[in-house]
Amino acid sequence: MNNEVKQTQVNGINLHVVETNKYKTNTIVLHIKSPLVKETVTNRALLPYILQNGTERFPSRQEIRSYLDELYGATLSVDVGKKGENQILSFRMDVSNENFLRDKSPLLEEAIKLLADIILRPSLEAGVFKPQVVENEKRNLKQQIQSIFDDKLRYANMRVTEEMCKDEPYGLNVWGYEAEIDEITREALYEQYTTMLKNDSFDLFVVGDVNNDEINQMVQNHFTFDNDRKPNSVQNDRQPKTDIVKENVVFEEQDVKQGKLHIGFRTNTTFNDDDYFAMQMFNGIFGGFSHSKLFINVREKASLAYYASSRYESHKGILMVMSGIEFSKYDQAVSIIKEQLESMQNGDFTDQEIAQTKAVLKNQLLETIDVAKGHVELLYHNSIASKSRSINDWLTGIENVNKEEIVKVAEKIQLDTIYFLKGKEE
Amino acid sequence: MGKIIFEQLNETLYHETLENGLEVYILPKQGFNKTYATFTTKYGSVDNHFVPIGEKEALKVPDGIAHFLEHKMFEDEEGDVFQLFSKQGASANAFTSFTRTAYLFSSTSEVEKNLHTLLDFVQHPYFTEESVEKEKGIIGQEITMYDDNPDWRVYFGVIENMYENHPVKIDIAGTVASIDKITKDLLYTCYETFYHPKNMVLFVVGALEPDPIIKLIKENQGKKTFKEMGDIKRIFDSEPFEVAKKKEVLRMSVHTPKCLVGFKEKNPNRQGSELLKHELAINTLLDIMLGQSSNNYEQLYNEGLIDNSFSFDYSAELGFGFSIIGGDTKKPDQLVASLEKLIESFVNTPLDKKVVDRAIKKKIGAFMRSLNSPEFIANQFTRYQFNEMNLFDVIETLEELTIDELEQKMKEHFDPKLFTVCQVLPK
């Protein structure tokens, strides 16, 4: 098993290469990071979608797509995400390893070259992005934003975050705001793009049956920036711990059949902290798995829900609980969930629950790195945080957590916001 | 134990049919941490009318019972099987489709224990009236969750439009009313009929040595006895050729309308290599017609009729099949009109060899990518096996597709008489 990661700096890009022969394809991921800012969030969300619409060599979206098909169906997808208080623009490619094909023409360098073209050599008109492309992608982004409303689970998740982090960058929607889209000009977008090239942090990952030296050479040759890059290391300030005086309770009504209960907690523990592993253990015992307290008590014992789970966002230090319930079961569900937190704080969990959770957390980690894109996401945590943890650090970190440490992190957790999406009163 | 080597792909598959009839497949995957196993019965939501084992009369069971049974298998006298798997560092799950119910785990340690647990819990039914009643609350919420999901509703809506009688039109989980009729005894009847080893496939893939694994499986199975079992008699009412309904509109709490169109399969009785070729051909045609590199996609996109959610797929099983096309759109009726027009013109235009070759290359690449995933291999191999096809024949079959065959299939499949539309519009 070879999970070693080779890291270098090439042309101002942090390059991460994982050499492994377990896949039949090679994976390339580029993450571009900058702090979440209200004024630029919508513009930036448009950029990856615009960039995939044409390069100097392949001036239209259709020509790029045809070329990808030629490369034995190489895939290219773009995305916008949130990690802590950062907005991440992502470009992901996956290309067959020609060793498994009858046709042995090399594919990987072509893919890297295409990605570099997409980022650095976009197709332009009068020095800015093409009008038709910008119009199409504005329309697309509007529908993307609306689709959150249409998926009630995602909607409730966005709303609880918004309500909980009203005055913090983390409360911003990474897709931006529909009302701002029409006003965006091509010039403003192009300016945003040049700022991105100059100031944002670039992390490029290549995973597969590859050679690190060759990859370094390819990146050196193809990712050529016109000017020196000066990645901005500015981070949004970490908010000092504030005591939550009163729970914030928000009810919203829509024409739906199932209530969506989302509860946001402040854990006051992040990826950079020493008690990070204890927090992972807390989340595992509390709500991360199907042996966890939330699943057992909300679903199995009380039959209130099909799902009841918790998720820990480690860079911001927020824990979200979510469950889909009948409207009339709100009080019962909230009180069961609160009881589970109290029982964690009181140390009311067994050595067996601890052992179980360690086993599944370790299993989850090892399974994650079996998937190339999973491995990349795991490695990217280190780039986001100011702390670097290897797979082995992670495995030992989990193994060494004891009960007292879990109780300690549990005691730091505070309920901040309860959000409930329910049906309209008849 | 039989052994098949796929040289080009650098994979070796081991196979054995056990004395009790169980088909076992083992695929070692070097370099992976995990082992993934699925234990699947050829029994899904469409099998709602059958002659129970040892009986003479056919029985019609409540909608959603195969899925309900899947939920209840996780409980035994000791309690919850999830607990046992997680003690052994595994994550376990299950799913029910139209034609299969699969139980699975993945783990990076204690693989042998987990395999025993998988075989033992699926081969040990334990239902009580009380636990059946309790499950109704949980599954009721699962059904309500899907009721609120517009993507799910529009997808099942278009299938429902196609079929007059075939149970593929029934939601896999049933309804709150139908599951209320499920009893402990009905669950046992379904279990006894469909969970015989002769009706099941075990697939194990991952970081493993095949010999000790097959030995363990044989020992485990050798200790158990099963009733004699003939062929299962399933009953399906005859299904008209035409679609049941040309259009359906659902009103939900959405901002952007959703629109799917479908073509009902004309000849849903293909199996084996004939089905494999047909399925790959229709999917290749869909890609040529509407894939991101096609002129049609470009046009629909520039006209603002589709966005990034646009997709298409063809799938078929014994007795039913369909292609489904669509996504989110601001102009659902205009999208339908454009699709009808462009499909008609596509079907009447000869295929371009260059474009066909490119589409086949793309399909081969996509297949290679899917072989990175132990989950895909186990689940799809089993599905192919139940339809008498072999997953590892995909590349060869793709390479053998001819333009003549594709042209003949596109004329047959994209028939306006078999076309139907389902839309979700804002309330």
mmCIF file of N, CA and C in Angstrom, chain B residues 300-407:
data_model
loop_
_atom_site.group_PDB
_atom_site.id
_atom_site.type_symbol
_atom_site.label_atom_id
_atom_site.label_comp_id
_atom_site.label_asym_id
_atom_site.label_seq_id
_atom_site.Cartn_x
_atom_site.Cartn_y
_atom_site.Cartn_z
ATOM 1 N N LEU B 300 -29.730 23.446 -27.160
ATOM 2 C CA LEU B 300 -30.657 23.525 -26.014
ATOM 3 C C LEU B 300 -30.087 24.423 -24.923
ATOM 4 N N TYR B 301 -28.775 24.326 -24.734
ATOM 5 C CA TYR B 301 -28.101 25.102 -23.695
ATOM 6 C C TYR B 301 -28.129 26.589 -24.041
ATOM 7 N N ASN B 302 -27.802 26.911 -25.289
ATOM 8 C CA ASN B 302 -27.790 28.318 -25.690
ATOM 9 C C ASN B 302 -29.180 28.929 -25.709
ATOM 10 N N GLU B 303 -30.196 28.107 -25.947
ATOM 11 C CA GLU B 303 -31.570 28.623 -25.932
ATOM 12 C C GLU B 303 -32.120 28.737 -24.516
ATOM 13 N N GLY B 304 -31.330 28.323 -23.549
ATOM 14 C CA GLY B 304 -31.768 28.437 -22.153
ATOM 15 C C GLY B 304 -32.805 27.396 -21.774
ATOM 16 N N LEU B 305 -32.853 26.283 -22.506
ATOM 17 C CA LEU B 305 -33.848 25.258 -22.193
ATOM 18 C C LEU B 305 -33.333 24.222 -21.207
ATOM 19 N N ILE B 306 -32.014 24.109 -21.084
ATOM 20 C CA ILE B 306 -31.457 23.145 -20.119
ATOM 21 C C ILE B 306 -30.355 23.817 -19.314
ATOM 22 N N ASP B 307 -30.008 23.202 -18.185
ATOM 23 C CA ASP B 307 -28.866 23.695 -17.401
ATOM 24 C C ASP B 307 -27.995 22.493 -17.013
ATOM 25 N N ASN B 308 -27.122 22.689 -16.042
ATOM 26 C CA ASN B 308 -26.180 21.621 -15.697
ATOM 27 C C ASN B 308 -26.842 20.359 -15.156
ATOM 28 N N SER B 309 -28.117 20.444 -14.803
ATOM 29 C CA SER B 309 -28.785 19.261 -14.247
ATOM 30 C C SER B 309 -29.260 18.302 -15.347
ATOM 31 N N PHE B 310 -29.135 18.696 -16.615
ATOM 32 C CA PHE B 310 -29.640 17.875 -17.720
ATOM 33 C C PHE B 310 -28.909 16.532 -17.795
ATOM 34 N N SER B 311 -29.667 15.434 -17.894
ATOM 35 C CA SER B 311 -29.032 14.123 -18.004
ATOM 36 C C SER B 311 -29.955 13.142 -18.718
ATOM 37 N N PHE B 312 -29.425 11.956 -19.004
ATOM 38 C CA PHE B 312 -30.227 10.936 -19.694
ATOM 39 C C PHE B 312 -29.657 9.571 -19.365
ATOM 40 N N ASP B 313 -30.517 8.562 -19.471
ATOM 41 C CA ASP B 313 -30.069 7.199 -19.171
ATOM 42 C C ASP B 313 -31.059 6.193 -19.739
ATOM 43 N N TYR B 314 -30.541 5.046 -20.144
ATOM 44 C CA TYR B 314 -31.416 3.948 -20.552
ATOM 45 C C TYR B 314 -31.144 2.778 -19.624
ATOM 46 N N SER B 315 -32.188 2.119 -19.141
ATOM 47 C CA SER B 315 -31.956 0.883 -18.395
ATOM 48 C C SER B 315 -33.083 -0.094 -18.659
ATOM 49 N N ALA B 316 -32.757 -1.377 -18.586
ATOM 50 C CA ALA B 316 -33.752 -2.405 -18.876
ATOM 51 C C ALA B 316 -33.520 -3.631 -18.008
ATOM 52 N N GLU B 317 -34.601 -4.276 -17.666
ATOM 53 C CA GLU B 317 -34.575 -5.557 -16.951
ATOM 54 C C GLU B 317 -35.573 -6.444 -17.668
ATOM 55 N N LEU B 318 -35.666 -7.703 -17.248
ATOM 56 C CA LEU B 318 -36.645 -8.579 -17.869
ATOM 57 C C LEU B 318 -38.044 -8.040 -17.566
ATOM 58 N N GLY B 319 -38.797 -7.667 -18.591
ATOM 59 C CA GLY B 319 -40.176 -7.224 -18.391
ATOM 60 C C GLY B 319 -40.407 -5.733 -18.532
ATOM 61 N N PHE B 320 -39.369 -4.928 -18.418
ATOM 62 C CA PHE B 320 -39.560 -3.478 -18.577
ATOM 63 C C PHE B 320 -38.234 -2.815 -18.935
ATOM 64 N N GLY B 321 -38.346 -1.624 -19.500
ATOM 65 C CA GLY B 321 -37.143 -0.873 -19.851
ATOM 66 C C GLY B 321 -37.550 0.507 -20.320
ATOM 67 N N PHE B 322 -36.647 1.477 -20.227
ATOM 68 C CA PHE B 322 -36.987 2.840 -20.653
ATOM 69 C C PHE B 322 -35.749 3.697 -20.749
ATOM 70 N N SER B 323 -35.833 4.717 -21.617
ATOM 71 C CA SER B 323 -34.832 5.771 -21.542
ATOM 72 C C SER B 323 -35.525 7.002 -20.975
ATOM 73 N N ILE B 324 -34.785 7.737 -20.175
ATOM 74 C CA ILE B 324 -35.329 8.933 -19.526
ATOM 75 C C ILE B 324 -34.358 10.085 -19.746
ATOM 76 N N ILE B 325 -34.916 11.244 -20.140
ATOM 77 C CA ILE B 325 -34.110 12.398 -20.561
ATOM 78 C C ILE B 325 -34.677 13.664 -19.917
ATOM 79 N N GLY B 326 -33.827 14.537 -19.389
ATOM 80 C CA GLY B 326 -34.344 15.832 -18.936
ATOM 81 C C GLY B 326 -33.616 16.395 -17.736
ATOM 82 N N GLY B 327 -34.261 17.373 -17.090
ATOM 83 C CA GLY B 327 -33.647 18.038 -15.946
ATOM 84 C C GLY B 327 -34.447 19.268 -15.568
ATOM 85 N N ASP B 328 -33.781 20.227 -14.904
ATOM 86 C CA ASP B 328 -34.447 21.475 -14.521
ATOM 87 C C ASP B 328 -34.541 22.392 -15.738
ATOM 88 N N THR B 329 -35.646 23.109 -15.847
ATOM 89 C CA THR B 329 -35.798 24.040 -16.975
ATOM 90 C C THR B 329 -36.814 25.123 -16.645
ATOM 91 N N LYS B 330 -36.543 26.326 -17.145
ATOM 92 C CA LYS B 330 -37.503 27.416 -16.950
ATOM 93 C C LYS B 330 -38.665 27.297 -17.928
ATOM 94 N N LYS B 331 -38.446 26.565 -19.032
ATOM 95 C CA LYS B 331 -39.462 26.482 -20.089
ATOM 96 C C LYS B 331 -39.775 25.022 -20.387
ATOM 97 N N PRO B 332 -40.522 24.364 -19.505
ATOM 98 C CA PRO B 332 -40.715 22.914 -19.655
ATOM 99 C C PRO B 332 -41.437 22.510 -20.938
ATOM 100 N N ASP B 333 -42.442 23.286 -21.377
ATOM 101 C CA ASP B 333 -43.163 22.878 -22.580
ATOM 102 C C ASP B 333 -42.317 23.078 -23.836
ATOM 103 N N GLN B 334 -41.563 24.177 -23.829
ATOM 104 C CA GLN B 334 -40.678 24.434 -24.961
ATOM 105 C C GLN B 334 -39.583 23.364 -25.048
ATOM 106 N N LEU B 335 -39.105 22.911 -23.883
ATOM 107 C CA LEU B 335 -38.089 21.850 -23.882
ATOM 108 C C LEU B 335 -38.655 20.577 -24.511
ATOM 109 N N VAL B 336 -39.892 20.232 -24.140
ATOM 110 C CA VAL B 336 -40.517 19.027 -24.697
ATOM 111 C C VAL B 336 -40.624 19.154 -26.218
ATOM 112 N N ALA B 337 -41.100 20.316 -26.689
ATOM 113 C CA ALA B 337 -41.267 20.511 -28.127
ATOM 114 C C ALA B 337 -39.925 20.395 -28.846
ATOM 115 N N SER B 338 -38.892 21.023 -28.285
ATOM 116 C CA SER B 338 -37.568 20.965 -28.914
ATOM 117 C C SER B 338 -37.029 19.542 -28.934
ATOM 118 N N LEU B 339 -37.197 18.828 -27.814
ATOM 119 C CA LEU B 339 -36.695 17.450 -27.759
ATOM 120 C C LEU B 339 -37.396 16.583 -28.805
ATOM 121 N N GLU B 340 -38.725 16.721 -28.895
ATOM 122 C CA GLU B 340 -39.469 15.912 -29.865
ATOM 123 C C GLU B 340 -38.938 16.140 -31.274
ATOM 124 N N LYS B 341 -38.720 17.434 -31.582
ATOM 125 C CA LYS B 341 -38.281 17.790 -32.918
ATOM 126 C C LYS B 341 -36.869 17.255 -33.199
ATOM 127 N N LEU B 342 -35.968 17.490 -32.244
ATOM 128 C CA LEU B 342 -34.585 17.106 -32.525
ATOM 129 C C LEU B 342 -34.410 15.579 -32.523
ATOM 130 N N ILE B 343 -35.212 14.880 -31.712
ATOM 131 C CA ILE B 343 -35.110 13.422 -31.701
ATOM 132 C C ILE B 343 -35.595 12.875 -33.046
ATOM 133 N N GLU B 344 -36.692 13.451 -33.532
ATOM 134 C CA GLU B 344 -37.213 12.995 -34.820
ATOM 135 C C GLU B 344 -36.175 13.196 -35.923
ATOM 136 N N SER B 345 -35.533 14.366 -35.906
ATOM 137 C CA SER B 345 -34.577 14.620 -36.974
ATOM 138 C C SER B 345 -33.313 13.762 -36.789
ATOM 139 N N PHE B 346 -32.929 13.504 -35.547
ATOM 140 C CA PHE B 346 -31.768 12.635 -35.278
ATOM 141 C C PHE B 346 -31.994 11.238 -35.850
ATOM 142 N N VAL B 347 -33.184 10.705 -35.572
ATOM 143 C CA VAL B 347 -33.502 9.344 -35.980
ATOM 144 C C VAL B 347 -33.484 9.201 -37.504
ATOM 145 N N ASN B 348 -33.783 10.304 -38.205
ATOM 146 C CA ASN B 348 -33.845 10.233 -39.660
ATOM 147 C C ASN B 348 -32.565 10.681 -40.358
ATOM 148 N N THR B 349 -31.498 10.877 -39.597
ATOM 149 C CA THR B 349 -30.231 11.301 -40.188
ATOM 150 C C THR B 349 -29.205 10.176 -40.009
ATOM 151 N N PRO B 350 -28.469 9.824 -41.061
ATOM 152 C CA PRO B 350 -27.452 8.778 -40.896
ATOM 153 C C PRO B 350 -26.401 9.192 -39.866
ATOM 154 N N LEU B 351 -25.839 8.227 -39.168
ATOM 155 C CA LEU B 351 -24.827 8.524 -38.150
ATOM 156 C C LEU B 351 -23.480 8.789 -38.816
ATOM 157 N N ASP B 352 -22.713 9.681 -38.185
ATOM 158 C CA ASP B 352 -21.380 10.029 -38.668
ATOM 159 C C ASP B 352 -20.366 9.116 -37.971
ATOM 160 N N LYS B 353 -19.555 8.421 -38.758
ATOM 161 C CA LYS B 353 -18.646 7.425 -38.188
ATOM 162 C C LYS B 353 -17.695 8.022 -37.141
ATOM 163 N N LYS B 354 -17.220 9.245 -37.442
ATOM 164 C CA LYS B 354 -16.281 9.894 -36.527
ATOM 165 C C LYS B 354 -16.928 10.129 -35.156
ATOM 166 N N VAL B 355 -18.180 10.568 -35.214
ATOM 167 C CA VAL B 355 -18.908 10.858 -33.976
ATOM 168 C C VAL B 355 -19.198 9.562 -33.204
ATOM 169 N N VAL B 356 -19.532 8.510 -33.930
ATOM 170 C CA VAL B 356 -19.798 7.225 -33.280
ATOM 171 C C VAL B 356 -18.529 6.717 -32.599
ATOM 172 N N ASP B 357 -17.404 6.771 -33.304
ATOM 173 C CA ASP B 357 -16.140 6.292 -32.723
ATOM 174 C C ASP B 357 -15.793 7.057 -31.449
ATOM 175 N N ARG B 358 -16.015 8.351 -31.500
ATOM 176 C CA ARG B 358 -15.706 9.176 -30.329
ATOM 177 C C ARG B 358 -16.605 8.802 -29.153
ATOM 178 N N ALA B 359 -17.889 8.576 -29.440
ATOM 179 C CA ALA B 359 -18.829 8.214 -28.364
ATOM 180 C C ALA B 359 -18.451 6.868 -27.755
ATOM 181 N N ILE B 360 -17.997 5.941 -28.591
ATOM 182 C CA ILE B 360 -17.616 4.626 -28.066
ATOM 183 C C ILE B 360 -16.352 4.735 -27.210
ATOM 184 N N LYS B 361 -15.405 5.550 -27.667
ATOM 185 C CA LYS B 361 -14.205 5.810 -26.854
ATOM 186 C C LYS B 361 -14.607 6.337 -25.475
ATOM 187 N N LYS B 362 -15.546 7.271 -25.486
ATOM 188 C CA LYS B 362 -15.995 7.874 -24.228
ATOM 189 C C LYS B 362 -16.607 6.813 -23.310
ATOM 190 N N LYS B 363 -17.422 5.936 -23.893
ATOM 191 C CA LYS B 363 -18.054 4.876 -23.093
ATOM 192 C C LYS B 363 -17.007 3.928 -22.505
ATOM 193 N N ILE B 364 -15.973 3.625 -23.298
ATOM 194 C CA ILE B 364 -14.922 2.730 -22.798
ATOM 195 C C ILE B 364 -14.210 3.386 -21.614
ATOM 196 N N GLY B 365 -13.899 4.670 -21.754
ATOM 197 C CA GLY B 365 -13.257 5.393 -20.655
ATOM 198 C C GLY B 365 -14.121 5.409 -19.403
ATOM 199 N N ALA B 366 -15.413 5.605 -19.598
ATOM 200 C CA ALA B 366 -16.323 5.657 -18.446
ATOM 201 C C ALA B 366 -16.376 4.296 -17.757
ATOM 202 N N PHE B 367 -16.343 3.241 -18.540
ATOM 203 C CA PHE B 367 -16.354 1.902 -17.949
ATOM 204 C C PHE B 367 -15.077 1.654 -17.143
ATOM 205 N N MET B 368 -13.932 2.051 -17.707
ATOM 206 C CA MET B 368 -12.664 1.888 -16.980
ATOM 207 C C MET B 368 -12.713 2.617 -15.648
ATOM 208 N N ARG B 369 -13.279 3.823 -15.674
ATOM 209 C CA ARG B 369 -13.378 4.629 -14.459
ATOM 210 C C ARG B 369 -14.213 3.905 -13.422
ATOM 211 N N SER B 370 -15.295 3.285 -13.885
ATOM 212 C CA SER B 370 -16.178 2.636 -12.916
ATOM 213 C C SER B 370 -15.508 1.412 -12.292
ATOM 214 N N LEU B 371 -14.495 0.849 -12.970
ATOM 215 C CA LEU B 371 -13.788 -0.284 -12.363
ATOM 216 C C LEU B 371 -12.887 0.134 -11.210
ATOM 217 N N ASN B 372 -12.739 1.441 -10.974
ATOM 218 C CA ASN B 372 -12.033 1.898 -9.764
ATOM 219 C C ASN B 372 -12.865 1.651 -8.522
ATOM 220 N N SER B 373 -14.142 1.390 -8.726
ATOM 221 C CA SER B 373 -15.054 1.356 -7.582
ATOM 222 C C SER B 373 -15.502 -0.075 -7.263
ATOM 223 N N PRO B 374 -15.067 -0.608 -6.130
ATOM 224 C CA PRO B 374 -15.523 -1.945 -5.727
ATOM 225 C C PRO B 374 -17.049 -2.016 -5.633
ATOM 226 N N GLU B 375 -17.676 -0.913 -5.211
ATOM 227 C CA GLU B 375 -19.137 -0.880 -5.095
ATOM 228 C C GLU B 375 -19.776 -1.096 -6.461
ATOM 229 N N PHE B 376 -19.265 -0.373 -7.447
ATOM 230 C CA PHE B 376 -19.820 -0.512 -8.794
ATOM 231 C C PHE B 376 -19.651 -1.951 -9.276
ATOM 232 N N ILE B 377 -18.468 -2.491 -9.109
ATOM 233 C CA ILE B 377 -18.199 -3.835 -9.636
ATOM 234 C C ILE B 377 -19.162 -4.842 -9.018
ATOM 235 N N ALA B 378 -19.282 -4.829 -7.698
ATOM 236 C CA ALA B 378 -20.125 -5.838 -7.035
ATOM 237 C C ALA B 378 -21.594 -5.662 -7.414
ATOM 238 N N ASN B 379 -22.090 -4.432 -7.360
ATOM 239 C CA ASN B 379 -23.515 -4.223 -7.623
ATOM 240 C C ASN B 379 -23.864 -4.463 -9.086
ATOM 241 N N GLN B 380 -23.040 -3.946 -9.975
ATOM 242 C CA GLN B 380 -23.354 -4.107 -11.386
ATOM 243 C C GLN B 380 -23.129 -5.539 -11.849
ATOM 244 N N PHE B 381 -22.061 -6.169 -11.364
ATOM 245 C CA PHE B 381 -21.835 -7.556 -11.766
ATOM 246 C C PHE B 381 -23.050 -8.398 -11.410
ATOM 247 N N THR B 382 -23.569 -8.187 -10.204
ATOM 248 C CA THR B 382 -24.737 -8.961 -9.755
ATOM 249 C C THR B 382 -25.949 -8.679 -10.647
ATOM 250 N N ARG B 383 -26.171 -7.422 -10.938
ATOM 251 C CA ARG B 383 -27.283 -7.072 -11.818
ATOM 252 C C ARG B 383 -27.120 -7.750 -13.180
ATOM 253 N N TYR B 384 -25.912 -7.685 -13.730
ATOM 254 C CA TYR B 384 -25.648 -8.321 -15.026
ATOM 255 C C TYR B 384 -25.886 -9.822 -14.921
ATOM 256 N N GLN B 385 -25.416 -10.421 -13.840
ATOM 257 C CA GLN B 385 -25.553 -11.860 -13.644
ATOM 258 C C GLN B 385 -27.026 -12.272 -13.635
ATOM 259 N N PHE B 386 -27.857 -11.509 -12.923
ATOM 260 C CA PHE B 386 -29.288 -11.821 -12.858
ATOM 261 C C PHE B 386 -29.936 -11.705 -14.241
ATOM 262 N N ASN B 387 -29.324 -10.933 -15.129
ATOM 263 C CA ASN B 387 -29.839 -10.817 -16.486
ATOM 264 C C ASN B 387 -29.016 -11.634 -17.475
ATOM 265 N N GLU B 388 -28.246 -12.574 -16.943
ATOM 266 C CA GLU B 388 -27.453 -13.511 -17.761
ATOM 267 C C GLU B 388 -26.404 -12.826 -18.626
ATOM 268 N N MET B 389 -25.913 -11.672 -18.163
ATOM 269 C CA MET B 389 -24.854 -10.980 -18.903
ATOM 270 C C MET B 389 -23.596 -10.979 -18.027
ATOM 271 N N ASN B 390 -22.453 -10.654 -18.681
ATOM 272 C CA ASN B 390 -21.213 -10.560 -17.922
ATOM 273 C C ASN B 390 -20.655 -9.143 -18.009
ATOM 274 N N LEU B 391 -20.443 -8.545 -16.837
ATOM 275 C CA LEU B 391 -19.958 -7.169 -16.761
ATOM 276 C C LEU B 391 -18.667 -6.978 -17.555
ATOM 277 N N PHE B 392 -17.821 -7.995 -17.555
ATOM 278 C CA PHE B 392 -16.510 -7.823 -18.183
ATOM 279 C C PHE B 392 -16.557 -7.986 -19.705
ATOM 280 N N ASP B 393 -17.755 -8.172 -20.246
ATOM 281 C CA ASP B 393 -17.903 -8.181 -21.708
ATOM 282 C C ASP B 393 -18.192 -6.787 -22.259
ATOM 283 N N VAL B 394 -18.284 -5.774 -21.371
ATOM 284 C CA VAL B 394 -18.731 -4.450 -21.809
ATOM 285 C C VAL B 394 -17.834 -3.858 -22.899
ATOM 286 N N ILE B 395 -16.517 -3.859 -22.687
ATOM 287 C CA ILE B 395 -15.626 -3.183 -23.645
ATOM 288 C C ILE B 395 -15.700 -3.859 -25.007
ATOM 289 N N GLU B 396 -15.648 -5.200 -24.991
ATOM 290 C CA GLU B 396 -15.700 -5.932 -26.256
ATOM 291 C C GLU B 396 -17.008 -5.644 -26.997
ATOM 292 N N THR B 397 -18.097 -5.648 -26.258
ATOM 293 C CA THR B 397 -19.397 -5.405 -26.894
ATOM 294 C C THR B 397 -19.455 -3.996 -27.483
ATOM 295 N N LEU B 398 -18.901 -3.022 -26.752
ATOM 296 C CA LEU B 398 -18.870 -1.648 -27.270
ATOM 297 C C LEU B 398 -18.061 -1.580 -28.557
ATOM 298 N N GLU B 399 -16.922 -2.254 -28.560
ATOM 299 C CA GLU B 399 -16.052 -2.184 -29.737
ATOM 300 C C GLU B 399 -16.682 -2.856 -30.954
ATOM 301 N N GLU B 400 -17.611 -3.787 -30.695
ATOM 302 C CA GLU B 400 -18.234 -4.504 -31.810
ATOM 303 C C GLU B 400 -19.473 -3.812 -32.378
ATOM 304 N N LEU B 401 -19.950 -2.753 -31.708
ATOM 305 C CA LEU B 401 -21.164 -2.080 -32.205
ATOM 306 C C LEU B 401 -20.915 -1.532 -33.603
ATOM 307 N N THR B 402 -21.857 -1.792 -34.513
ATOM 308 C CA THR B 402 -21.690 -1.256 -35.865
ATOM 309 C C THR B 402 -22.698 -0.127 -36.107
ATOM 310 N N ILE B 403 -22.391 0.685 -37.091
ATOM 311 C CA ILE B 403 -23.277 1.806 -37.426
ATOM 312 C C ILE B 403 -24.646 1.280 -37.847
ATOM 313 N N ASP B 404 -24.660 0.191 -38.607
ATOM 314 C CA ASP B 404 -25.942 -0.382 -39.045
ATOM 315 C C ASP B 404 -26.820 -0.765 -37.862
ATOM 316 N N GLU B 405 -26.204 -1.457 -36.912
ATOM 317 C CA GLU B 405 -26.966 -1.865 -35.721
ATOM 318 C C GLU B 405 -27.494 -0.652 -34.975
ATOM 319 N N LEU B 406 -26.615 0.353 -34.805
ATOM 320 C CA LEU B 406 -27.034 1.548 -34.079
ATOM 321 C C LEU B 406 -28.191 2.238 -34.786
ATOM 322 N N GLU B 407 -28.085 2.341 -36.089
ATOM 323 C CA GLU B 407 -29.146 3.029 -36.842
ATOM 324 C C GLU B 407 -30.467 2.273 -36.762
#
